[in-house]
Amino acid sequence: MPTKMLQIPTADGQADAFAACPDGGGRHPGVLMYPDGFGIRPVLREMARELAGHGYYVLVPNLFYRHGPAPVIELPEHIGEAVRPKVFAQLMPLIEAHTIERVLSDADAYLRFLTAQPEAGAGPVAVTGYCIGGLLATRTAAAHPGQVAALAAFHGPVGVDGPDSLSKLTAEVHFGHAESDLTPEALGELNLALDAAGVGYTSEIYPGTIHGFTMSDTDAFNPAALQLHWDRLVPLLGRTLTNS
């Protein structure tokens, strides 16, 4: 499967990114995949390749390119509980510096770049994301309602911007939550906000999960929940994106 590293021009420089697309040439619907805070690494490349195998051009940007190319911080092969405090001590300043203004400016650049690629179709796109990437995907979809046809976010703080932000969504949505991230009551409140916004959505707590359940290089990994994530994501994209 063709993969490559690319440089995305942004208002603040060049963002490095990983791209994967199906074999055989042609143009394919585009998917902007936001990584979790740990960034582009083998597990994200593998997930992008797997999604590309379903017929999509997948672009995974380095969220923290302003601080250097990926990996911005040194990561162990397995991000276990013993090393998480040290890793997060390095990550949190980068996350805190990634303001909404930067998120939206970067989203403009990422979507502009994605849709200009010769392997990407001219139609609507999808955005998906993990952990903080789920929030960034949600912000991107809300800021580009005419362009983003599908939004999927997994173990992400998608409601942090409040119900008004969700009211701007026109994409079909799937939110897959970790059991450790929100209570059933909080899920009900989030889903009421989606109902009020008139959004077509599914939003559910994946059973037996903790935050980060899709990531096979962490202690949070849950293989059954990762499969459920694919079972939700792939049909969503199939319904909303068309080959051009």
PDB file of C-alpha atoms in Angstrom:
ATOM      1  CA  MET A   1       0.000   0.000   0.000  1.00  0.00           C
ATOM      2  CA  PRO A   2       1.499   3.380  -0.990  1.00  0.00           C
ATOM      3  CA  THR A   3       2.546   5.515   1.986  1.00  0.00           C
ATOM      4  CA  LYS A   4       4.683   8.615   2.280  1.00  0.00           C
ATOM      5  CA  MET A   5       5.659  11.492   4.523  1.00  0.00           C
ATOM      6  CA  LEU A   6       4.564  14.914   3.310  1.00  0.00           C
ATOM      7  CA  GLN A   7       4.953  18.566   4.251  1.00  0.00           C
ATOM      8  CA  ILE A   8       1.738  20.601   4.604  1.00  0.00           C
ATOM      9  CA  PRO A   9       2.092  24.377   4.176  1.00  0.00           C
ATOM     10  CA  THR A  10       0.409  26.206   7.068  1.00  0.00           C
ATOM     11  CA  ALA A  11       0.206  29.799   8.277  1.00  0.00           C
ATOM     12  CA  ASP A  12       2.991  29.029  10.758  1.00  0.00           C
ATOM     13  CA  GLY A  13       5.325  26.870   8.684  1.00  0.00           C
ATOM     14  CA  GLN A  14       5.330  23.286   7.440  1.00  0.00           C
ATOM     15  CA  ALA A  15       3.483  20.454   9.167  1.00  0.00           C
ATOM     16  CA  ASP A  16       4.895  17.008   8.544  1.00  0.00           C
ATOM     17  CA  ALA A  17       2.270  14.345   7.891  1.00  0.00           C
ATOM     18  CA  PHE A  18       1.880  10.667   7.065  1.00  0.00           C
ATOM     19  CA  ALA A  19      -0.333   9.652   4.136  1.00  0.00           C
ATOM     20  CA  ALA A  20      -1.648   6.276   3.019  1.00  0.00           C
ATOM     21  CA  CYS A  21      -3.826   5.360   0.056  1.00  0.00           C
ATOM     22  CA  PRO A  22      -5.060   2.205  -1.681  1.00  0.00           C
ATOM     23  CA  ASP A  23      -3.063   0.325  -4.276  1.00  0.00           C
ATOM     24  CA  GLY A  24      -3.914   0.663  -7.930  1.00  0.00           C
ATOM     25  CA  GLY A  25      -3.976   4.397  -8.489  1.00  0.00           C
ATOM     26  CA  GLY A  26      -7.104   6.448  -9.018  1.00  0.00           C
ATOM     27  CA  ARG A  27      -8.723   8.943  -6.679  1.00  0.00           C
ATOM     28  CA  HIS A  28     -10.255   8.112  -3.336  1.00  0.00           C
ATOM     29  CA  PRO A  29     -12.366   9.946  -0.750  1.00  0.00           C
ATOM     30  CA  GLY A  30     -10.214  11.837   1.711  1.00  0.00           C
ATOM     31  CA  VAL A  31      -9.998  11.247   5.456  1.00  0.00           C
ATOM     32  CA  LEU A  32      -8.169  13.592   7.815  1.00  0.00           C
ATOM     33  CA  MET A  33      -7.072  11.467  10.783  1.00  0.00           C
ATOM     34  CA  TYR A  34      -6.014  13.371  13.890  1.00  0.00           C
ATOM     35  CA  PRO A  35      -3.685  11.328  16.128  1.00  0.00           C
ATOM     36  CA  ASP A  36      -3.787  11.300  19.903  1.00  0.00           C
ATOM     37  CA  GLY A  37      -1.369  13.492  21.808  1.00  0.00           C
ATOM     38  CA  PHE A  38       1.465  10.981  21.405  1.00  0.00           C
ATOM     39  CA  GLY A  39       1.400  11.762  17.692  1.00  0.00           C
ATOM     40  CA  ILE A  40       2.512   9.975  14.542  1.00  0.00           C
ATOM     41  CA  ARG A  41       4.177   6.661  15.406  1.00  0.00           C
ATOM     42  CA  PRO A  42       3.938   3.022  14.258  1.00  0.00           C
ATOM     43  CA  VAL A  43       0.460   2.366  15.672  1.00  0.00           C
ATOM     44  CA  LEU A  44      -0.984   5.454  13.931  1.00  0.00           C
ATOM     45  CA  ARG A  45       0.696   4.536  10.660  1.00  0.00           C
ATOM     46  CA  GLU A  46      -0.809   1.060  10.890  1.00  0.00           C
ATOM     47  CA  MET A  47      -4.283   2.439  11.600  1.00  0.00           C
ATOM     48  CA  ALA A  48      -3.985   4.816   8.638  1.00  0.00           C
ATOM     49  CA  ARG A  49      -2.906   1.948   6.391  1.00  0.00           C
ATOM     50  CA  GLU A  50      -5.817  -0.194   7.570  1.00  0.00           C
ATOM     51  CA  LEU A  51      -8.319   2.569   6.864  1.00  0.00           C
ATOM     52  CA  ALA A  52      -6.747   3.258   3.480  1.00  0.00           C
ATOM     53  CA  GLY A  53      -7.260  -0.412   2.670  1.00  0.00           C
ATOM     54  CA  HIS A  54     -11.008   0.240   2.761  1.00  0.00           C
ATOM     55  CA  GLY A  55     -10.638   2.677  -0.140  1.00  0.00           C
ATOM     56  CA  TYR A  56      -9.642   6.040   1.361  1.00  0.00           C
ATOM     57  CA  TYR A  57      -6.804   8.535   1.098  1.00  0.00           C
ATOM     58  CA  VAL A  58      -5.799   9.049   4.726  1.00  0.00           C
ATOM     59  CA  LEU A  59      -3.750  12.016   5.959  1.00  0.00           C
ATOM     60  CA  VAL A  60      -2.323  12.044   9.513  1.00  0.00           C
ATOM     61  CA  PRO A  61      -0.769  15.414  10.466  1.00  0.00           C
ATOM     62  CA  ASN A  62       1.783  16.114  13.182  1.00  0.00           C
ATOM     63  CA  LEU A  63      -0.313  18.262  15.528  1.00  0.00           C
ATOM     64  CA  PHE A  64       2.698  19.804  17.233  1.00  0.00           C
ATOM     65  CA  TYR A  65       4.811  20.599  14.176  1.00  0.00           C
ATOM     66  CA  ARG A  66       5.543  24.075  15.586  1.00  0.00           C
ATOM     67  CA  HIS A  67       7.767  22.321  18.131  1.00  0.00           C
ATOM     68  CA  GLY A  68       9.527  20.012  15.664  1.00  0.00           C
ATOM     69  CA  PRO A  69       8.928  17.012  13.383  1.00  0.00           C
ATOM     70  CA  ALA A  70       7.279  13.838  14.645  1.00  0.00           C
ATOM     71  CA  PRO A  71       8.029  12.309  17.037  1.00  0.00           C
ATOM     72  CA  VAL A  72       8.177  15.668  18.813  1.00  0.00           C
ATOM     73  CA  ILE A  73       9.111  13.933  22.059  1.00  0.00           C
ATOM     74  CA  GLU A  74      10.933  10.656  22.520  1.00  0.00           C
ATOM     75  CA  LEU A  75       8.495   7.786  22.983  1.00  0.00           C
ATOM     76  CA  PRO A  76       9.126   4.234  24.162  1.00  0.00           C
ATOM     77  CA  GLU A  77       7.825   1.348  22.050  1.00  0.00           C
ATOM     78  CA  HIS A  78       5.194   0.726  24.706  1.00  0.00           C
ATOM     79  CA  ILE A  79       3.757   3.703  26.568  1.00  0.00           C
ATOM     80  CA  GLY A  80       3.051   1.958  29.852  1.00  0.00           C
ATOM     81  CA  GLU A  81       1.853   3.391  33.153  1.00  0.00           C
ATOM     82  CA  ALA A  82       5.397   3.684  34.501  1.00  0.00           C
ATOM     83  CA  VAL A  83       6.455   6.132  31.783  1.00  0.00           C
ATOM     84  CA  ARG A  84       3.191   8.045  31.323  1.00  0.00           C
ATOM     85  CA  PRO A  85       3.919  10.756  33.947  1.00  0.00           C
ATOM     86  CA  LYS A  86       7.238  11.635  32.286  1.00  0.00           C
ATOM     87  CA  VAL A  87       5.684  11.598  28.801  1.00  0.00           C
ATOM     88  CA  PHE A  88       2.737  13.748  29.855  1.00  0.00           C
ATOM     89  CA  ALA A  89       5.025  16.228  31.587  1.00  0.00           C
ATOM     90  CA  GLN A  90       6.572  16.825  28.162  1.00  0.00           C
ATOM     91  CA  LEU A  91       3.287  16.749  26.258  1.00  0.00           C
ATOM     92  CA  MET A  92       1.130  19.047  28.348  1.00  0.00           C
ATOM     93  CA  PRO A  93       2.930  22.292  27.426  1.00  0.00           C
ATOM     94  CA  LEU A  94       2.487  21.389  23.743  1.00  0.00           C
ATOM     95  CA  ILE A  95      -1.212  20.636  24.243  1.00  0.00           C
ATOM     96  CA  GLU A  96      -1.749  23.853  26.188  1.00  0.00           C
ATOM     97  CA  ALA A  97      -0.009  25.876  23.459  1.00  0.00           C
ATOM     98  CA  HIS A  98      -2.294  24.363  20.824  1.00  0.00           C
ATOM     99  CA  THR A  99      -4.993  27.033  21.079  1.00  0.00           C
ATOM    100  CA  ILE A 100      -8.355  26.974  19.310  1.00  0.00           C
ATOM    101  CA  GLU A 101      -7.003  29.604  16.930  1.00  0.00           C
ATOM    102  CA  ARG A 102      -4.116  27.333  15.991  1.00  0.00           C
ATOM    103  CA  VAL A 103      -6.418  24.334  15.687  1.00  0.00           C
ATOM    104  CA  LEU A 104      -8.724  26.109  13.238  1.00  0.00           C
ATOM    105  CA  SER A 105      -5.902  27.660  11.230  1.00  0.00           C
ATOM    106  CA  ASP A 106      -4.249  24.263  10.905  1.00  0.00           C
ATOM    107  CA  ALA A 107      -7.564  22.602   9.996  1.00  0.00           C
ATOM    108  CA  ASP A 108      -7.952  25.011   7.086  1.00  0.00           C
ATOM    109  CA  ALA A 109      -4.467  24.120   5.879  1.00  0.00           C
ATOM    110  CA  TYR A 110      -4.913  20.365   6.350  1.00  0.00           C
ATOM    111  CA  LEU A 111      -8.198  20.236   4.432  1.00  0.00           C
ATOM    112  CA  ARG A 112      -6.885  22.465   1.668  1.00  0.00           C
ATOM    113  CA  PHE A 113      -3.850  20.204   1.284  1.00  0.00           C
ATOM    114  CA  LEU A 114      -5.848  16.971   1.533  1.00  0.00           C
ATOM    115  CA  THR A 115      -8.305  17.899  -1.205  1.00  0.00           C
ATOM    116  CA  ALA A 116      -5.498  19.065  -3.496  1.00  0.00           C
ATOM    117  CA  GLN A 117      -3.723  15.693  -3.522  1.00  0.00           C
ATOM    118  CA  PRO A 118      -3.905  13.846  -6.850  1.00  0.00           C
ATOM    119  CA  GLU A 119      -4.909  10.618  -5.074  1.00  0.00           C
ATOM    120  CA  ALA A 120      -7.814  12.294  -3.230  1.00  0.00           C
ATOM    121  CA  GLY A 121     -11.326  12.649  -4.591  1.00  0.00           C
ATOM    122  CA  ALA A 122     -12.989  15.991  -5.163  1.00  0.00           C
ATOM    123  CA  GLY A 123     -16.038  15.270  -3.008  1.00  0.00           C
ATOM    124  CA  PRO A 124     -16.691  15.691   0.710  1.00  0.00           C
ATOM    125  CA  VAL A 125     -14.222  14.423   3.303  1.00  0.00           C
ATOM    126  CA  ALA A 126     -14.312  12.773   6.708  1.00  0.00           C
ATOM    127  CA  VAL A 127     -12.425  13.707   9.855  1.00  0.00           C
ATOM    128  CA  THR A 128     -11.605  11.260  12.615  1.00  0.00           C
ATOM    129  CA  GLY A 129      -9.519  11.517  15.737  1.00  0.00           C
ATOM    130  CA  TYR A 130      -8.351   9.891  18.950  1.00  0.00           C
ATOM    131  CA  CYS A 131      -8.117  11.411  22.444  1.00  0.00           C
ATOM    132  CA  ILE A 132      -7.306  15.100  21.930  1.00  0.00           C
ATOM    133  CA  GLY A 133      -7.453  14.367  18.209  1.00  0.00           C
ATOM    134  CA  GLY A 134     -11.145  13.590  18.663  1.00  0.00           C
ATOM    135  CA  LEU A 135     -11.690  17.122  19.960  1.00  0.00           C
ATOM    136  CA  LEU A 136      -9.703  18.560  17.044  1.00  0.00           C
ATOM    137  CA  ALA A 137     -11.746  16.494  14.600  1.00  0.00           C
ATOM    138  CA  THR A 138     -14.946  17.824  16.167  1.00  0.00           C
ATOM    139  CA  ARG A 139     -13.725  21.415  15.943  1.00  0.00           C
ATOM    140  CA  THR A 140     -12.709  20.861  12.318  1.00  0.00           C
ATOM    141  CA  ALA A 141     -16.096  19.426  11.366  1.00  0.00           C
ATOM    142  CA  ALA A 142     -17.914  22.292  13.090  1.00  0.00           C
ATOM    143  CA  ALA A 143     -15.769  24.859  11.252  1.00  0.00           C
ATOM    144  CA  HIS A 144     -16.246  23.226   7.820  1.00  0.00           C
ATOM    145  CA  PRO A 145     -19.894  22.120   7.733  1.00  0.00           C
ATOM    146  CA  GLY A 146     -20.147  22.196   3.948  1.00  0.00           C
ATOM    147  CA  GLN A 147     -17.071  20.077   3.410  1.00  0.00           C
ATOM    148  CA  VAL A 148     -16.957  17.502   6.225  1.00  0.00           C
ATOM    149  CA  ALA A 149     -19.574  14.797   5.671  1.00  0.00           C
ATOM    150  CA  ALA A 150     -18.515  12.428   8.460  1.00  0.00           C
ATOM    151  CA  LEU A 151     -17.009  12.913  11.919  1.00  0.00           C
ATOM    152  CA  ALA A 152     -15.770  10.115  14.170  1.00  0.00           C
ATOM    153  CA  ALA A 153     -14.049  10.624  17.500  1.00  0.00           C
ATOM    154  CA  PHE A 154     -12.849   7.980  19.942  1.00  0.00           C
ATOM    155  CA  HIS A 155     -12.095   8.488  23.639  1.00  0.00           C
ATOM    156  CA  GLY A 156     -11.998  12.232  22.940  1.00  0.00           C
ATOM    157  CA  PRO A 157     -13.250  15.183  25.044  1.00  0.00           C
ATOM    158  CA  VAL A 158     -15.763  16.067  22.334  1.00  0.00           C
ATOM    159  CA  GLY A 159     -18.147  18.043  24.551  1.00  0.00           C
ATOM    160  CA  VAL A 160     -15.570  20.337  26.111  1.00  0.00           C
ATOM    161  CA  ASP A 161     -16.495  23.334  23.927  1.00  0.00           C
ATOM    162  CA  GLY A 162     -20.140  23.163  24.995  1.00  0.00           C
ATOM    163  CA  PRO A 163     -23.417  22.489  23.166  1.00  0.00           C
ATOM    164  CA  ASP A 164     -23.170  25.597  20.970  1.00  0.00           C
ATOM    165  CA  SER A 165     -20.153  24.121  19.186  1.00  0.00           C
ATOM    166  CA  LEU A 166     -22.053  20.920  18.418  1.00  0.00           C
ATOM    167  CA  SER A 167     -24.908  22.946  16.915  1.00  0.00           C
ATOM    168  CA  LYS A 168     -22.634  23.836  13.989  1.00  0.00           C
ATOM    169  CA  LEU A 169     -22.170  20.212  12.918  1.00  0.00           C
ATOM    170  CA  THR A 170     -23.777  19.005   9.705  1.00  0.00           C
ATOM    171  CA  ALA A 171     -21.678  15.841   9.351  1.00  0.00           C
ATOM    172  CA  GLU A 172     -22.972  12.426  10.351  1.00  0.00           C
ATOM    173  CA  VAL A 173     -21.296  11.710  13.676  1.00  0.00           C
ATOM    174  CA  HIS A 174     -20.029   8.753  15.678  1.00  0.00           C
ATOM    175  CA  PHE A 175     -18.606   9.279  19.153  1.00  0.00           C
ATOM    176  CA  GLY A 176     -17.080   6.222  20.827  1.00  0.00           C
ATOM    177  CA  HIS A 177     -16.438   6.972  24.508  1.00  0.00           C
ATOM    178  CA  ALA A 178     -14.318   5.193  27.080  1.00  0.00           C
ATOM    179  CA  GLU A 179     -16.149   3.965  30.145  1.00  0.00           C
ATOM    180  CA  SER A 180     -13.593   5.803  32.291  1.00  0.00           C
ATOM    181  CA  ASP A 181     -14.110   9.131  30.494  1.00  0.00           C
ATOM    182  CA  LEU A 182     -17.743   9.948  31.192  1.00  0.00           C
ATOM    183  CA  THR A 183     -20.693   8.730  33.186  1.00  0.00           C
ATOM    184  CA  PRO A 184     -23.944   7.524  31.634  1.00  0.00           C
ATOM    185  CA  GLU A 185     -25.468  10.792  32.868  1.00  0.00           C
ATOM    186  CA  ALA A 186     -22.812  12.851  31.055  1.00  0.00           C
ATOM    187  CA  LEU A 187     -23.378  10.739  27.945  1.00  0.00           C
ATOM    188  CA  GLY A 188     -27.086  11.545  28.160  1.00  0.00           C
ATOM    189  CA  GLU A 189     -26.363  15.269  28.355  1.00  0.00           C
ATOM    190  CA  LEU A 190     -24.035  15.102  25.373  1.00  0.00           C
ATOM    191  CA  ASN A 191     -26.566  13.168  23.331  1.00  0.00           C
ATOM    192  CA  LEU A 192     -29.299  15.651  24.238  1.00  0.00           C
ATOM    193  CA  ALA A 193     -27.077  18.425  22.850  1.00  0.00           C
ATOM    194  CA  LEU A 194     -26.648  16.428  19.642  1.00  0.00           C
ATOM    195  CA  ASP A 195     -30.412  15.897  19.469  1.00  0.00           C
ATOM    196  CA  ALA A 196     -30.995  19.619  19.921  1.00  0.00           C
ATOM    197  CA  ALA A 197     -28.535  20.338  17.124  1.00  0.00           C
ATOM    198  CA  GLY A 198     -30.427  18.055  14.757  1.00  0.00           C
ATOM    199  CA  VAL A 199     -27.284  16.023  14.116  1.00  0.00           C
ATOM    200  CA  GLY A 200     -27.441  12.484  12.742  1.00  0.00           C
ATOM    201  CA  TYR A 201     -25.305  10.555  15.185  1.00  0.00           C
ATOM    202  CA  THR A 202     -24.427   7.539  17.246  1.00  0.00           C
ATOM    203  CA  SER A 203     -22.768   8.209  20.592  1.00  0.00           C
ATOM    204  CA  GLU A 204     -22.028   5.364  22.965  1.00  0.00           C
ATOM    205  CA  ILE A 205     -19.799   4.162  25.754  1.00  0.00           C
ATOM    206  CA  TYR A 206     -17.692   1.198  24.648  1.00  0.00           C
ATOM    207  CA  PRO A 207     -18.040  -1.406  27.407  1.00  0.00           C
ATOM    208  CA  GLY A 208     -15.103  -2.288  29.607  1.00  0.00           C
ATOM    209  CA  THR A 209     -12.829   0.457  28.257  1.00  0.00           C
ATOM    210  CA  ILE A 210     -10.494   3.053  29.682  1.00  0.00           C
ATOM    211  CA  HIS A 211      -9.158   6.174  28.028  1.00  0.00           C
ATOM    212  CA  GLY A 212      -6.961   5.352  25.035  1.00  0.00           C
ATOM    213  CA  PHE A 213      -8.534   1.969  24.268  1.00  0.00           C
ATOM    214  CA  THR A 214      -7.743   2.044  20.524  1.00  0.00           C
ATOM    215  CA  MET A 215      -3.988   2.405  20.956  1.00  0.00           C
ATOM    216  CA  SER A 216      -2.157  -0.926  20.923  1.00  0.00           C
ATOM    217  CA  ASP A 217       1.088   0.598  22.256  1.00  0.00           C
ATOM    218  CA  THR A 218      -0.513   1.600  25.580  1.00  0.00           C
ATOM    219  CA  ASP A 219      -1.790  -0.225  28.651  1.00  0.00           C
ATOM    220  CA  ALA A 220      -5.292   1.071  27.835  1.00  0.00           C
ATOM    221  CA  PHE A 221      -5.535  -1.036  24.679  1.00  0.00           C
ATOM    222  CA  ASN A 222      -8.673  -3.144  24.321  1.00  0.00           C
ATOM    223  CA  PRO A 223      -8.697  -5.349  21.192  1.00  0.00           C
ATOM    224  CA  ALA A 224     -12.462  -5.867  21.230  1.00  0.00           C
ATOM    225  CA  ALA A 225     -13.064  -2.123  21.500  1.00  0.00           C
ATOM    226  CA  LEU A 226     -10.622  -1.436  18.661  1.00  0.00           C
ATOM    227  CA  GLN A 227     -12.626  -3.830  16.486  1.00  0.00           C
ATOM    228  CA  LEU A 228     -15.871  -2.134  17.530  1.00  0.00           C
ATOM    229  CA  HIS A 229     -14.276   1.172  16.489  1.00  0.00           C
ATOM    230  CA  TRP A 230     -13.662  -0.242  12.989  1.00  0.00           C
ATOM    231  CA  ASP A 231     -17.177  -1.694  12.929  1.00  0.00           C
ATOM    232  CA  ARG A 232     -18.559   1.802  13.558  1.00  0.00           C
ATOM    233  CA  LEU A 233     -16.087   3.845  11.502  1.00  0.00           C
ATOM    234  CA  VAL A 234     -15.981   1.951   8.214  1.00  0.00           C
ATOM    235  CA  PRO A 235     -19.775   1.861   7.631  1.00  0.00           C
ATOM    236  CA  LEU A 236     -20.009   5.545   8.580  1.00  0.00           C
ATOM    237  CA  LEU A 237     -17.533   6.449   5.864  1.00  0.00           C
ATOM    238  CA  GLY A 238     -19.239   4.111   3.414  1.00  0.00           C
ATOM    239  CA  ARG A 239     -22.547   5.914   3.955  1.00  0.00           C
ATOM    240  CA  THR A 240     -21.212   9.434   3.709  1.00  0.00           C
ATOM    241  CA  LEU A 241     -18.318   9.447   1.251  1.00  0.00           C
ATOM    242  CA  THR A 242     -18.524   8.536  -2.409  1.00  0.00           C
ATOM    243  CA  ASN A 243     -15.745   7.615  -4.796  1.00  0.00           C
ATOM    244  CA  SER A 244     -15.092  10.205  -7.487  1.00  0.00           C
TER     245      SER A 244
END
